Structures are given as C-alpha cells and as structure tokens.
C-alpha cells in the first residue's frame, strides 16, 4: 500500500505552509497567544486554554494559527524523511537522485545544498533590501550573514536574535538532517532511526528543570529538535508496504483523536514533546479522507510552498505595521494576497536559478 500519493504529499505541503506563514505573521501581534516552539512557557499554554474556554468567534481561528501554526515545520520534516526514502531507497529503476546518492556522500550533500541555496539567497537578499528601507531595521554582523549563507547559523549562540528573518533557520536544520541521513541512516536498519528519535527526545526531556532556557532553545533550533518528525517520515516510507488499507471511517477516528491529543498534550511540558507525532497523524489522516476535488487548492499551495516560505518574511515586514496599529484583518488580508503574488514570481526566479 502506498501511504501517500504525490498529490497528497503536495496537499500536506500546502497545509504546512499555510500554518507557517499565518503563524509567522500573527504571533508578532500583541493580542495573539504566543507559541511554544523552541521552549515551553506554561503561561502560553494556559492562555491558549483560556481562549478555548472564553471562545471568541472573531479571533479564535487567528489564535489557533498563532499558537499552533509553527507545527507546519514538523510536517515538512516528515515529508522530507518520507521523500528521501522514496528517492534513495526504493528498489525500482535508479533515478538521477539515487545515482547521485550512490556516487558519494559529498555529491549528495552538495546537490541538496544547491537545491536550498538559490531559494535562501533570493529570499535573504530581497528581505535585506526591504528591511533596510522599512522601520525597525536589523543590524547584521558579517559573521551572521556568512553563517546564514553557509547554513550553519543554527549552531551559533543566541539564535533568537541572530537568525533574521526568522524562518530561514529551517535551511540549516535541513542540511543537518541531510547529513545525518546520508552518514547514519541511509539504508540502515530501522533501529538506527528509532534509536536516534528516542535519544533526541530524551535530550529535550532532560531540560525539564528549565523549559524556557537556552539549552532547550538551542536543541530545538537544530537537528535534535527535528529528529522525531523526520524519523517518522523515514520509518513510514520504509514500512508503508506492510500497512493495511484503512477505511475513511478509521482515518476520521485517527483525525479526531489526533486533534484531541494535540490540544491536551500542549498543556504540559512532558507531553508537549510528543505533539509533533499527532500533528503528523492528523494531517496524514485528513488528506487520506479528503476528496480529490477538495484537495486541489492545497495541492496548488503545496507546489508554491517553497516560494511562499522564502517570500513571506518580505511581505510580513511591509504589511505588519497595519495590523499592529489596530487593523489586524486589513493587514493580514493584504499580507496573504501579496505573499501569494510575490511567491508566484519567486517560483519562476527560483526555477531559473536552480537550472543554472
């Protein structure tokens, strides 16, 4: 059984990018509930619970995006792990990607670095120009610029203040996971992947006495924080042939249970570490029951997701002052429209850069 079709994978990317680019706008606004992404703050979890208790229809969806939208990142990590197995470990006719993997680890890493670099460079340069022309300009150290371009900035101290614009830390995370995959996990027994998932989760759990501290923060900016969803993608791709087909009713049950667990586990530090598992099961169950016609908008967004990812910090910097001055929805709508339009241009430019 094929767990996910190409269309379903694209729909998952579409769902993930909507969460990310909505979250990265809304969580900067004062009235919104702040997320627990790199660290765990009990007050943030309590505020989200209060939003459920004191339900406000006009802002509830926005609060959900602000608090939970960052979980689009684990969905991308899951899809990356799933895709790597499909490209490099299937026994079918060898693809160019599979040949590159077998030709050497350096070739593999260079190929993936050069897939990411044009996207990051385009976004970084355009953002720097917009940032320079708008209020609240960031002052980059030259070492931070080099670290960003070489995708090692995640490893430097105080990542909260040196990674700007924020979302581009993801490129460094992906290079770390590519390195781990090709050096440790490629075609290895599933126990290697499961073991790494356990070790990385335990390392985060050991920060229980300081859940808002720098140690946990830095772990989660790097591969240790991303290993759980990435490993899920690797394992599910390898085991999907052993998974029996499920009915839509079963997928619906998985979806509803996953949603319930996402909300409840987010309220406690120990449980919060496992929320990405149920983020992934909920998303997979959702696309499995979604009719093809209803999936098309998400598939379209999924095809545009890489461009949206690099474009949205630019449009956020331009339009967020509107929302900060009280017109939250006006600024948000302009941000969404401008991001989609700019992303369509970005996608054309990125394709040209990658072809070279």
mmCIF file of C-alpha atoms in Angstrom:
data_model
loop_
_atom_site.group_PDB
_atom_site.id
_atom_site.type_symbol
_atom_site.label_atom_id
_atom_site.label_comp_id
_atom_site.label_asym_id
_atom_site.label_seq_id
_atom_site.Cartn_x
_atom_site.Cartn_y
_atom_site.Cartn_z
ATOM 1 C CA UNK A 1 0.000 0.000 0.000
ATOM 2 C CA UNK A 2 1.266 3.482 -0.904
ATOM 3 C CA UNK A 3 0.818 5.616 2.192
ATOM 4 C CA UNK A 4 0.778 8.960 0.367
ATOM 5 C CA UNK A 5 0.362 9.827 -3.300
ATOM 6 C CA UNK A 6 2.201 12.726 -4.909
ATOM 7 C CA UNK A 7 -0.960 14.800 -4.760
ATOM 8 C CA UNK A 8 -1.439 14.036 -1.067
ATOM 9 C CA UNK A 9 2.188 14.951 -0.321
ATOM 10 C CA UNK A 10 1.668 18.244 -2.134
ATOM 11 C CA UNK A 11 -1.544 18.843 -0.180
ATOM 12 C CA UNK A 12 0.368 18.239 3.058
ATOM 13 C CA UNK A 13 2.918 20.848 1.976
ATOM 14 C CA UNK A 14 0.052 23.218 1.273
ATOM 15 C CA UNK A 15 -1.405 22.720 4.745
ATOM 16 C CA UNK A 16 2.012 23.096 6.353
ATOM 17 C CA UNK A 17 2.909 26.324 4.571
ATOM 18 C CA UNK A 18 -0.464 27.904 5.411
ATOM 19 C CA UNK A 19 0.202 27.238 9.086
ATOM 20 C CA UNK A 20 3.743 28.588 8.897
ATOM 21 C CA UNK A 21 3.121 31.808 7.031
ATOM 22 C CA UNK A 22 -0.010 32.623 9.058
ATOM 23 C CA UNK A 23 1.798 31.898 12.329
ATOM 24 C CA UNK A 24 4.849 33.950 11.376
ATOM 25 C CA UNK A 25 2.620 36.992 10.912
ATOM 26 C CA UNK A 26 0.122 36.619 13.737
ATOM 27 C CA UNK A 27 2.437 35.703 16.609
ATOM 28 C CA UNK A 28 4.110 39.123 16.306
ATOM 29 C CA UNK A 29 0.829 40.850 17.216
ATOM 30 C CA UNK A 30 0.180 41.757 20.849
ATOM 31 C CA UNK A 31 -3.343 40.300 21.255
ATOM 32 C CA UNK A 32 -2.331 36.901 19.896
ATOM 33 C CA UNK A 33 -1.376 33.895 22.051
ATOM 34 C CA UNK A 34 2.345 33.177 21.730
ATOM 35 C CA UNK A 35 3.521 29.709 20.734
ATOM 36 C CA UNK A 36 5.639 27.083 22.457
ATOM 37 C CA UNK A 37 8.005 26.266 19.618
ATOM 38 C CA UNK A 38 11.624 26.230 20.793
ATOM 39 C CA UNK A 39 10.881 26.374 24.515
ATOM 40 C CA UNK A 40 7.877 25.672 26.708
ATOM 41 C CA UNK A 41 6.216 28.527 28.584
ATOM 42 C CA UNK A 42 3.340 27.406 30.784
ATOM 43 C CA UNK A 43 1.672 30.827 30.573
ATOM 44 C CA UNK A 44 1.373 30.480 26.796
ATOM 45 C CA UNK A 45 -0.319 27.094 27.163
ATOM 46 C CA UNK A 46 -2.637 28.474 29.833
ATOM 47 C CA UNK A 47 -3.569 31.416 27.616
ATOM 48 C CA UNK A 48 -4.469 29.073 24.775
ATOM 49 C CA UNK A 49 -6.659 27.056 27.134
ATOM 50 C CA UNK A 50 -8.360 30.288 28.197
ATOM 51 C CA UNK A 51 -9.090 31.065 24.538
ATOM 52 C CA UNK A 52 -10.949 27.748 24.290
ATOM 53 C CA UNK A 53 -12.885 28.383 27.475
ATOM 54 C CA UNK A 54 -13.718 32.004 26.570
ATOM 55 C CA UNK A 55 -14.463 31.274 22.924
ATOM 56 C CA UNK A 56 -14.418 34.401 20.743
ATOM 57 C CA UNK A 57 -15.554 33.603 17.165
ATOM 58 C CA UNK A 58 -13.973 36.744 15.698
ATOM 59 C CA UNK A 59 -10.409 35.872 16.770
ATOM 60 C CA UNK A 60 -10.411 32.157 17.599
ATOM 61 C CA UNK A 61 -9.051 30.928 14.239
ATOM 62 C CA UNK A 62 -6.325 33.575 14.326
ATOM 63 C CA UNK A 63 -5.345 32.478 17.834
ATOM 64 C CA UNK A 64 -5.111 28.864 16.638
ATOM 65 C CA UNK A 65 -2.757 29.861 13.823
ATOM 66 C CA UNK A 66 -0.659 31.953 16.195
ATOM 67 C CA UNK A 67 -0.257 29.145 18.737
ATOM 68 C CA UNK A 68 -0.231 26.025 16.532
ATOM 69 C CA UNK A 69 0.810 27.267 13.085
ATOM 70 C CA UNK A 70 4.525 26.635 13.624
ATOM 71 C CA UNK A 71 3.776 22.896 13.588
ATOM 72 C CA UNK A 72 3.884 23.148 9.824
ATOM 73 C CA UNK A 73 7.646 22.680 10.284
ATOM 74 C CA UNK A 74 7.347 19.082 11.601
ATOM 75 C CA UNK A 75 5.071 18.288 8.655
ATOM 76 C CA UNK A 76 7.791 19.461 6.255
ATOM 77 C CA UNK A 77 10.380 17.419 8.155
ATOM 78 C CA UNK A 78 8.153 14.339 7.964
ATOM 79 C CA UNK A 79 7.730 14.825 4.212
ATOM 80 C CA UNK A 80 11.481 15.291 3.792
ATOM 81 C CA UNK A 81 12.196 11.982 5.515
ATOM 82 C CA UNK A 82 9.445 10.261 3.547
ATOM 83 C CA UNK A 83 10.742 11.685 0.272
ATOM 84 C CA UNK A 84 14.360 10.695 0.934
ATOM 85 C CA UNK A 85 13.400 7.052 1.298
ATOM 86 C CA UNK A 86 11.309 7.227 -1.870
ATOM 87 C CA UNK A 87 14.186 8.747 -3.838
ATOM 88 C CA UNK A 88 17.152 6.859 -2.481
ATOM 89 C CA UNK A 89 15.972 3.558 -1.044
ATOM 90 C CA UNK A 90 13.324 2.165 -3.381
ATOM 91 C CA UNK A 91 14.389 -0.855 -5.420
ATOM 92 C CA UNK A 92 12.914 0.473 -8.679
ATOM 93 C CA UNK A 93 14.882 1.791 -11.653
ATOM 94 C CA UNK A 94 17.617 4.159 -10.395
ATOM 95 C CA UNK A 95 16.819 7.847 -10.682
ATOM 96 C CA UNK A 96 19.337 10.644 -11.105
ATOM 97 C CA UNK A 97 18.883 11.410 -7.415
ATOM 98 C CA UNK A 98 19.522 7.805 -6.468
ATOM 99 C CA UNK A 99 22.621 7.689 -8.650
ATOM 100 C CA UNK A 100 23.913 10.872 -7.008
ATOM 101 C CA UNK A 101 23.464 9.267 -3.598
ATOM 102 C CA UNK A 102 25.389 6.154 -4.605
ATOM 103 C CA UNK A 103 28.190 8.198 -6.187
ATOM 104 C CA UNK A 104 29.164 9.616 -2.819
ATOM 105 C CA UNK A 105 28.095 11.419 0.295
ATOM 106 C CA UNK A 106 29.707 14.674 -0.729
ATOM 107 C CA UNK A 107 27.814 14.618 -4.022
ATOM 108 C CA UNK A 108 24.569 14.031 -2.133
ATOM 109 C CA UNK A 109 25.168 16.886 0.315
ATOM 110 C CA UNK A 110 26.314 19.309 -2.369
ATOM 111 C CA UNK A 111 23.288 18.523 -4.523
ATOM 112 C CA UNK A 112 20.899 19.229 -1.662
ATOM 113 C CA UNK A 113 22.779 22.330 -0.554
ATOM 114 C CA UNK A 114 22.481 23.722 -4.075
ATOM 115 C CA UNK A 115 18.751 22.968 -4.075
ATOM 116 C CA UNK A 116 18.309 25.063 -0.946
ATOM 117 C CA UNK A 117 20.836 27.820 -1.608
ATOM 118 C CA UNK A 118 19.097 29.651 -4.513
ATOM 119 C CA UNK A 119 15.847 29.807 -2.545
ATOM 120 C CA UNK A 120 17.533 31.100 0.586
ATOM 121 C CA UNK A 121 19.761 33.583 -1.271
ATOM 122 C CA UNK A 122 16.870 35.116 -3.193
ATOM 123 C CA UNK A 123 14.758 35.496 -0.084
ATOM 124 C CA UNK A 124 17.631 36.779 2.039
ATOM 125 C CA UNK A 125 18.761 39.444 -0.452
ATOM 126 C CA UNK A 126 15.264 40.763 -1.153
ATOM 127 C CA UNK A 127 14.404 40.772 2.539
ATOM 128 C CA UNK A 128 17.618 42.643 3.406
ATOM 129 C CA UNK A 129 16.729 45.390 0.906
ATOM 130 C CA UNK A 130 13.163 45.694 2.205
ATOM 131 C CA UNK A 131 14.383 45.587 5.797
ATOM 132 C CA UNK A 132 16.831 48.410 5.118
ATOM 133 C CA UNK A 133 14.045 50.597 3.661
ATOM 134 C CA UNK A 134 11.465 49.999 6.419
ATOM 135 C CA UNK A 135 11.370 50.914 10.129
ATOM 136 C CA UNK A 136 12.913 48.539 12.643
ATOM 137 C CA UNK A 137 15.950 47.657 10.545
ATOM 138 C CA UNK A 138 18.010 44.683 11.703
ATOM 139 C CA UNK A 139 21.766 45.136 12.082
ATOM 140 C CA UNK A 140 23.522 42.010 10.836
ATOM 141 C CA UNK A 141 27.036 41.080 11.906
ATOM 142 C CA UNK A 142 29.100 39.895 8.947
ATOM 143 C CA UNK A 143 29.639 36.575 10.713
ATOM 144 C CA UNK A 144 25.865 36.058 10.908
ATOM 145 C CA UNK A 145 25.494 36.714 7.177
ATOM 146 C CA UNK A 146 28.189 34.162 6.336
ATOM 147 C CA UNK A 147 26.691 31.662 8.775
ATOM 148 C CA UNK A 148 23.265 32.115 7.185
ATOM 149 C CA UNK A 149 24.572 31.663 3.644
ATOM 150 C CA UNK A 150 26.530 28.557 4.632
ATOM 151 C CA UNK A 151 23.504 27.270 6.601
ATOM 152 C CA UNK A 152 25.334 26.829 9.895
ATOM 153 C CA UNK A 153 23.718 29.746 11.724
ATOM 154 C CA UNK A 154 21.618 27.347 13.841
ATOM 155 C CA UNK A 155 24.796 26.289 15.622
ATOM 156 C CA UNK A 156 25.721 29.774 16.837
ATOM 157 C CA UNK A 157 24.806 31.137 20.296
ATOM 158 C CA UNK A 158 21.648 33.184 20.871
ATOM 159 C CA UNK A 159 19.767 32.017 17.755
ATOM 160 C CA UNK A 160 16.638 34.010 18.664
ATOM 161 C CA UNK A 161 18.432 37.293 17.943
ATOM 162 C CA UNK A 162 20.835 36.441 15.125
ATOM 163 C CA UNK A 163 18.588 34.468 12.776
ATOM 164 C CA UNK A 164 16.812 37.160 10.825
ATOM 165 C CA UNK A 165 14.420 36.867 9.143
ATOM 166 C CA UNK A 166 13.425 34.070 11.478
ATOM 167 C CA UNK A 167 12.121 31.341 9.128
ATOM 168 C CA UNK A 168 15.420 30.900 7.285
ATOM 169 C CA UNK A 169 16.865 28.851 10.157
ATOM 170 C CA UNK A 170 14.982 25.966 8.544
ATOM 171 C CA UNK A 171 17.588 25.719 5.768
ATOM 172 C CA UNK A 172 20.324 24.981 8.294
ATOM 173 C CA UNK A 173 18.112 22.411 10.000
ATOM 174 C CA UNK A 174 17.525 20.607 6.699
ATOM 175 C CA UNK A 175 21.249 20.426 5.942
ATOM 176 C CA UNK A 176 21.872 18.875 9.367
ATOM 177 C CA UNK A 177 19.202 16.243 8.741
ATOM 178 C CA UNK A 178 20.537 15.521 5.250
ATOM 179 C CA UNK A 179 23.954 14.980 6.822
ATOM 180 C CA UNK A 180 22.569 12.596 9.446
ATOM 181 C CA UNK A 181 20.590 10.715 6.816
ATOM 182 C CA UNK A 182 23.487 10.102 4.444
ATOM 183 C CA UNK A 183 26.060 9.360 7.169
ATOM 184 C CA UNK A 184 23.978 7.318 9.611
ATOM 185 C CA UNK A 185 20.517 6.356 8.411
ATOM 186 C CA UNK A 186 20.661 5.646 4.666
ATOM 187 C CA UNK A 187 19.572 2.035 4.082
ATOM 188 C CA UNK A 188 20.295 1.208 7.727
ATOM 189 C CA UNK A 189 18.148 -0.998 9.965
ATOM 190 C CA UNK A 190 15.083 0.831 11.298
ATOM 191 C CA UNK A 191 16.557 0.560 14.802
ATOM 192 C CA UNK A 192 19.102 3.270 13.967
ATOM 193 C CA UNK A 193 16.327 5.731 13.143
ATOM 194 C CA UNK A 194 14.188 4.753 16.119
ATOM 195 C CA UNK A 195 17.198 4.973 18.422
ATOM 196 C CA UNK A 196 18.039 8.486 17.264
ATOM 197 C CA UNK A 197 14.427 9.539 17.715
ATOM 198 C CA UNK A 198 14.474 8.279 21.308
ATOM 199 C CA UNK A 199 17.866 9.818 22.131
ATOM 200 C CA UNK A 200 16.895 13.228 20.733
ATOM 201 C CA UNK A 201 13.589 13.221 22.623
ATOM 202 C CA UNK A 202 15.317 12.242 25.873
ATOM 203 C CA UNK A 203 17.855 15.058 25.448
ATOM 204 C CA UNK A 204 14.992 17.549 25.225
ATOM 205 C CA UNK A 205 13.169 15.955 28.163
ATOM 206 C CA UNK A 206 16.297 16.396 30.290
ATOM 207 C CA UNK A 207 15.656 20.148 30.125
ATOM 208 C CA UNK A 208 12.538 19.711 32.307
ATOM 209 C CA UNK A 209 14.021 21.838 35.082
ATOM 210 C CA UNK A 210 14.423 24.820 32.735
ATOM 211 C CA UNK A 211 11.833 24.521 29.938
ATOM 212 C CA UNK A 212 12.291 28.169 28.965
ATOM 213 C CA UNK A 213 16.088 28.009 28.991
ATOM 214 C CA UNK A 214 18.793 28.409 26.400
ATOM 215 C CA UNK A 215 19.745 24.717 26.304
ATOM 216 C CA UNK A 216 16.320 23.534 25.136
ATOM 217 C CA UNK A 217 16.068 26.521 22.822
ATOM 218 C CA UNK A 218 19.286 25.595 21.011
ATOM 219 C CA UNK A 219 18.454 21.893 20.879
ATOM 220 C CA UNK A 220 15.177 22.647 19.130
ATOM 221 C CA UNK A 221 16.758 25.037 16.638
ATOM 222 C CA UNK A 222 18.891 22.118 15.494
ATOM 223 C CA UNK A 223 18.503 18.514 14.356
ATOM 224 C CA UNK A 224 17.822 17.204 17.871
ATOM 225 C CA UNK A 225 14.515 19.078 17.862
ATOM 226 C CA UNK A 226 13.579 17.872 14.380
ATOM 227 C CA UNK A 227 14.578 14.212 14.571
ATOM 228 C CA UNK A 228 11.208 12.903 15.786
ATOM 229 C CA UNK A 229 9.088 14.018 12.790
ATOM 230 C CA UNK A 230 11.941 13.432 10.333
ATOM 231 C CA UNK A 231 12.376 9.881 11.641
ATOM 232 C CA UNK A 232 8.636 9.269 11.367
ATOM 233 C CA UNK A 233 8.854 10.074 7.670
ATOM 234 C CA UNK A 234 11.754 7.691 7.156
ATOM 235 C CA UNK A 235 10.095 4.831 9.033
ATOM 236 C CA UNK A 236 6.652 5.189 7.485
ATOM 237 C CA UNK A 237 8.108 5.261 3.976
ATOM 238 C CA UNK A 238 10.034 2.057 4.696
ATOM 239 C CA UNK A 239 7.081 0.298 6.325
ATOM 240 C CA UNK A 240 4.233 1.511 4.137
ATOM 241 C CA UNK A 241 4.152 -1.787 2.225
ATOM 242 C CA UNK A 242 3.212 -3.531 5.477
ATOM 243 C CA UNK A 243 0.424 -1.097 6.362
ATOM 244 C CA UNK A 244 -3.041 -2.456 5.665
ATOM 245 C CA UNK A 245 -5.549 -0.190 3.887
ATOM 246 C CA UNK A 246 -7.848 1.699 6.224
ATOM 247 C CA UNK A 247 -11.379 2.889 5.664
ATOM 248 C CA UNK A 248 -12.310 6.557 5.654
ATOM 249 C CA UNK A 249 -14.084 5.963 8.955
ATOM 250 C CA UNK A 250 -10.822 4.744 10.506
ATOM 251 C CA UNK A 251 -8.953 7.772 9.161
ATOM 252 C CA UNK A 252 -11.669 10.026 10.586
ATOM 253 C CA UNK A 253 -11.255 8.433 14.019
ATOM 254 C CA UNK A 254 -7.470 8.945 13.800
ATOM 255 C CA UNK A 255 -8.024 12.573 12.786
ATOM 256 C CA UNK A 256 -10.391 13.342 15.666
ATOM 257 C CA UNK A 257 -8.261 11.552 18.267
ATOM 258 C CA UNK A 258 -5.134 13.306 16.989
ATOM 259 C CA UNK A 259 -6.781 16.720 17.264
ATOM 260 C CA UNK A 260 -7.888 15.950 20.818
ATOM 261 C CA UNK A 261 -4.375 14.834 21.753
ATOM 262 C CA UNK A 262 -2.750 17.870 20.117
ATOM 263 C CA UNK A 263 -4.790 20.217 22.300
ATOM 264 C CA UNK A 264 -4.454 18.232 25.526
ATOM 265 C CA UNK A 265 -0.745 17.369 25.204
ATOM 266 C CA UNK A 266 0.127 21.013 24.522
ATOM 267 C CA UNK A 267 -0.714 21.920 28.120
ATOM 268 C CA UNK A 268 2.182 20.090 29.790
ATOM 269 C CA UNK A 269 5.935 20.156 29.112
ATOM 270 C CA UNK A 270 6.460 16.379 29.099
ATOM 271 C CA UNK A 271 3.510 15.754 26.802
ATOM 272 C CA UNK A 272 4.313 18.755 24.583
ATOM 273 C CA UNK A 273 7.437 16.978 23.323
ATOM 274 C CA UNK A 274 5.199 14.449 21.513
ATOM 275 C CA UNK A 275 2.727 16.863 19.922
ATOM 276 C CA UNK A 276 4.521 16.658 16.503
ATOM 277 C CA UNK A 277 3.608 12.950 16.325
ATOM 278 C CA UNK A 278 -0.087 13.756 16.394
ATOM 279 C CA UNK A 279 0.286 16.806 14.191
ATOM 280 C CA UNK A 280 1.566 14.404 11.537
ATOM 281 C CA UNK A 281 -1.081 11.710 12.119
ATOM 282 C CA UNK A 282 -3.834 14.339 11.937
ATOM 283 C CA UNK A 283 -2.511 15.809 8.693
ATOM 284 C CA UNK A 284 -1.995 12.410 7.061
ATOM 285 C CA UNK A 285 -5.453 11.216 8.107
ATOM 286 C CA UNK A 286 -7.009 14.429 6.806
ATOM 287 C CA UNK A 287 -5.522 14.184 3.302
ATOM 288 C CA UNK A 288 -6.372 10.473 3.165
ATOM 289 C CA UNK A 289 -10.096 11.237 3.521
ATOM 290 C CA UNK A 290 -10.131 14.487 1.558
ATOM 291 C CA UNK A 291 -11.828 14.173 -1.861
ATOM 292 C CA UNK A 292 -9.591 14.898 -4.839
ATOM 293 C CA UNK A 293 -11.633 17.923 -5.885
ATOM 294 C CA UNK A 294 -11.347 19.473 -2.424
ATOM 295 C CA UNK A 295 -7.619 18.760 -2.358
ATOM 296 C CA UNK A 296 -6.782 20.829 -5.444
ATOM 297 C CA UNK A 297 -6.327 24.202 -3.686
ATOM 298 C CA UNK A 298 -3.982 22.578 -1.164
ATOM 299 C CA UNK A 299 -2.062 20.819 -3.960
ATOM 300 C CA UNK A 300 -1.660 24.175 -5.703
ATOM 301 C CA UNK A 301 -0.399 25.790 -2.497
ATOM 302 C CA UNK A 302 1.927 22.835 -1.957
ATOM 303 C CA UNK A 303 3.525 23.391 -5.348
ATOM 304 C CA UNK A 304 4.052 27.018 -4.333
ATOM 305 C CA UNK A 305 5.167 26.251 -0.773
ATOM 306 C CA UNK A 306 8.931 26.726 -1.232
ATOM 307 C CA UNK A 307 8.379 30.136 -2.818
ATOM 308 C CA UNK A 308 5.882 31.135 -0.109
ATOM 309 C CA UNK A 309 8.396 30.143 2.540
ATOM 310 C CA UNK A 310 11.105 32.470 1.224
ATOM 311 C CA UNK A 311 8.708 35.277 0.246
ATOM 312 C CA UNK A 312 6.557 35.697 3.325
ATOM 313 C CA UNK A 313 9.170 37.399 5.570
ATOM 314 C CA UNK A 314 9.394 40.169 2.946
ATOM 315 C CA UNK A 315 5.659 40.850 2.810
ATOM 316 C CA UNK A 316 5.348 40.492 6.574
ATOM 317 C CA UNK A 317 7.840 43.303 7.147
ATOM 318 C CA UNK A 318 5.849 45.561 4.810
ATOM 319 C CA UNK A 319 2.297 44.911 5.995
ATOM 320 C CA UNK A 320 2.548 44.030 9.680
ATOM 321 C CA UNK A 321 2.586 47.705 10.806
ATOM 322 C CA UNK A 322 -1.022 47.935 9.560
ATOM 323 C CA UNK A 323 -2.097 45.136 11.884
ATOM 324 C CA UNK A 324 -0.004 46.459 14.759
ATOM 325 C CA UNK A 325 -1.850 49.762 14.549
ATOM 326 C CA UNK A 326 -5.190 48.035 15.129
ATOM 327 C CA UNK A 327 -6.362 46.905 11.686
ATOM 328 C CA UNK A 328 -5.456 43.251 12.192
ATOM 329 C CA UNK A 329 -7.618 41.784 9.439
ATOM 330 C CA UNK A 330 -6.811 44.512 6.898
ATOM 331 C CA UNK A 331 -3.089 43.976 7.268
ATOM 332 C CA UNK A 332 -3.484 40.198 7.289
ATOM 333 C CA UNK A 333 -5.503 40.109 4.070
ATOM 334 C CA UNK A 334 -3.013 42.344 2.261
ATOM 335 C CA UNK A 335 -0.171 40.171 3.580
ATOM 336 C CA UNK A 336 -1.828 36.986 2.287
ATOM 337 C CA UNK A 337 -2.564 38.390 -1.173
ATOM 338 C CA UNK A 338 0.867 39.985 -1.543
ATOM 339 C CA UNK A 339 2.617 36.803 -0.366
ATOM 340 C CA UNK A 340 0.812 34.650 -2.937
ATOM 341 C CA UNK A 341 1.559 37.091 -5.763
ATOM 342 C CA UNK A 342 5.215 37.525 -4.800
ATOM 343 C CA UNK A 343 5.585 33.760 -4.409
ATOM 344 C CA UNK A 344 4.399 33.184 -7.968
ATOM 345 C CA UNK A 345 7.180 35.485 -9.158
ATOM 346 C CA UNK A 346 9.689 33.881 -6.806
ATOM 347 C CA UNK A 347 8.884 30.413 -8.108
ATOM 348 C CA UNK A 348 9.809 31.434 -11.647
ATOM 349 C CA UNK A 349 13.072 33.019 -10.479
ATOM 350 C CA UNK A 350 13.974 30.053 -8.246
ATOM 351 C CA UNK A 351 13.461 27.630 -11.130
ATOM 352 C CA UNK A 352 15.826 29.673 -13.298
ATOM 353 C CA UNK A 353 18.444 29.833 -10.545
ATOM 354 C CA UNK A 354 18.251 26.101 -9.867
ATOM 355 C CA UNK A 355 18.562 25.301 -13.561
ATOM 356 C CA UNK A 356 21.899 27.117 -13.577
#
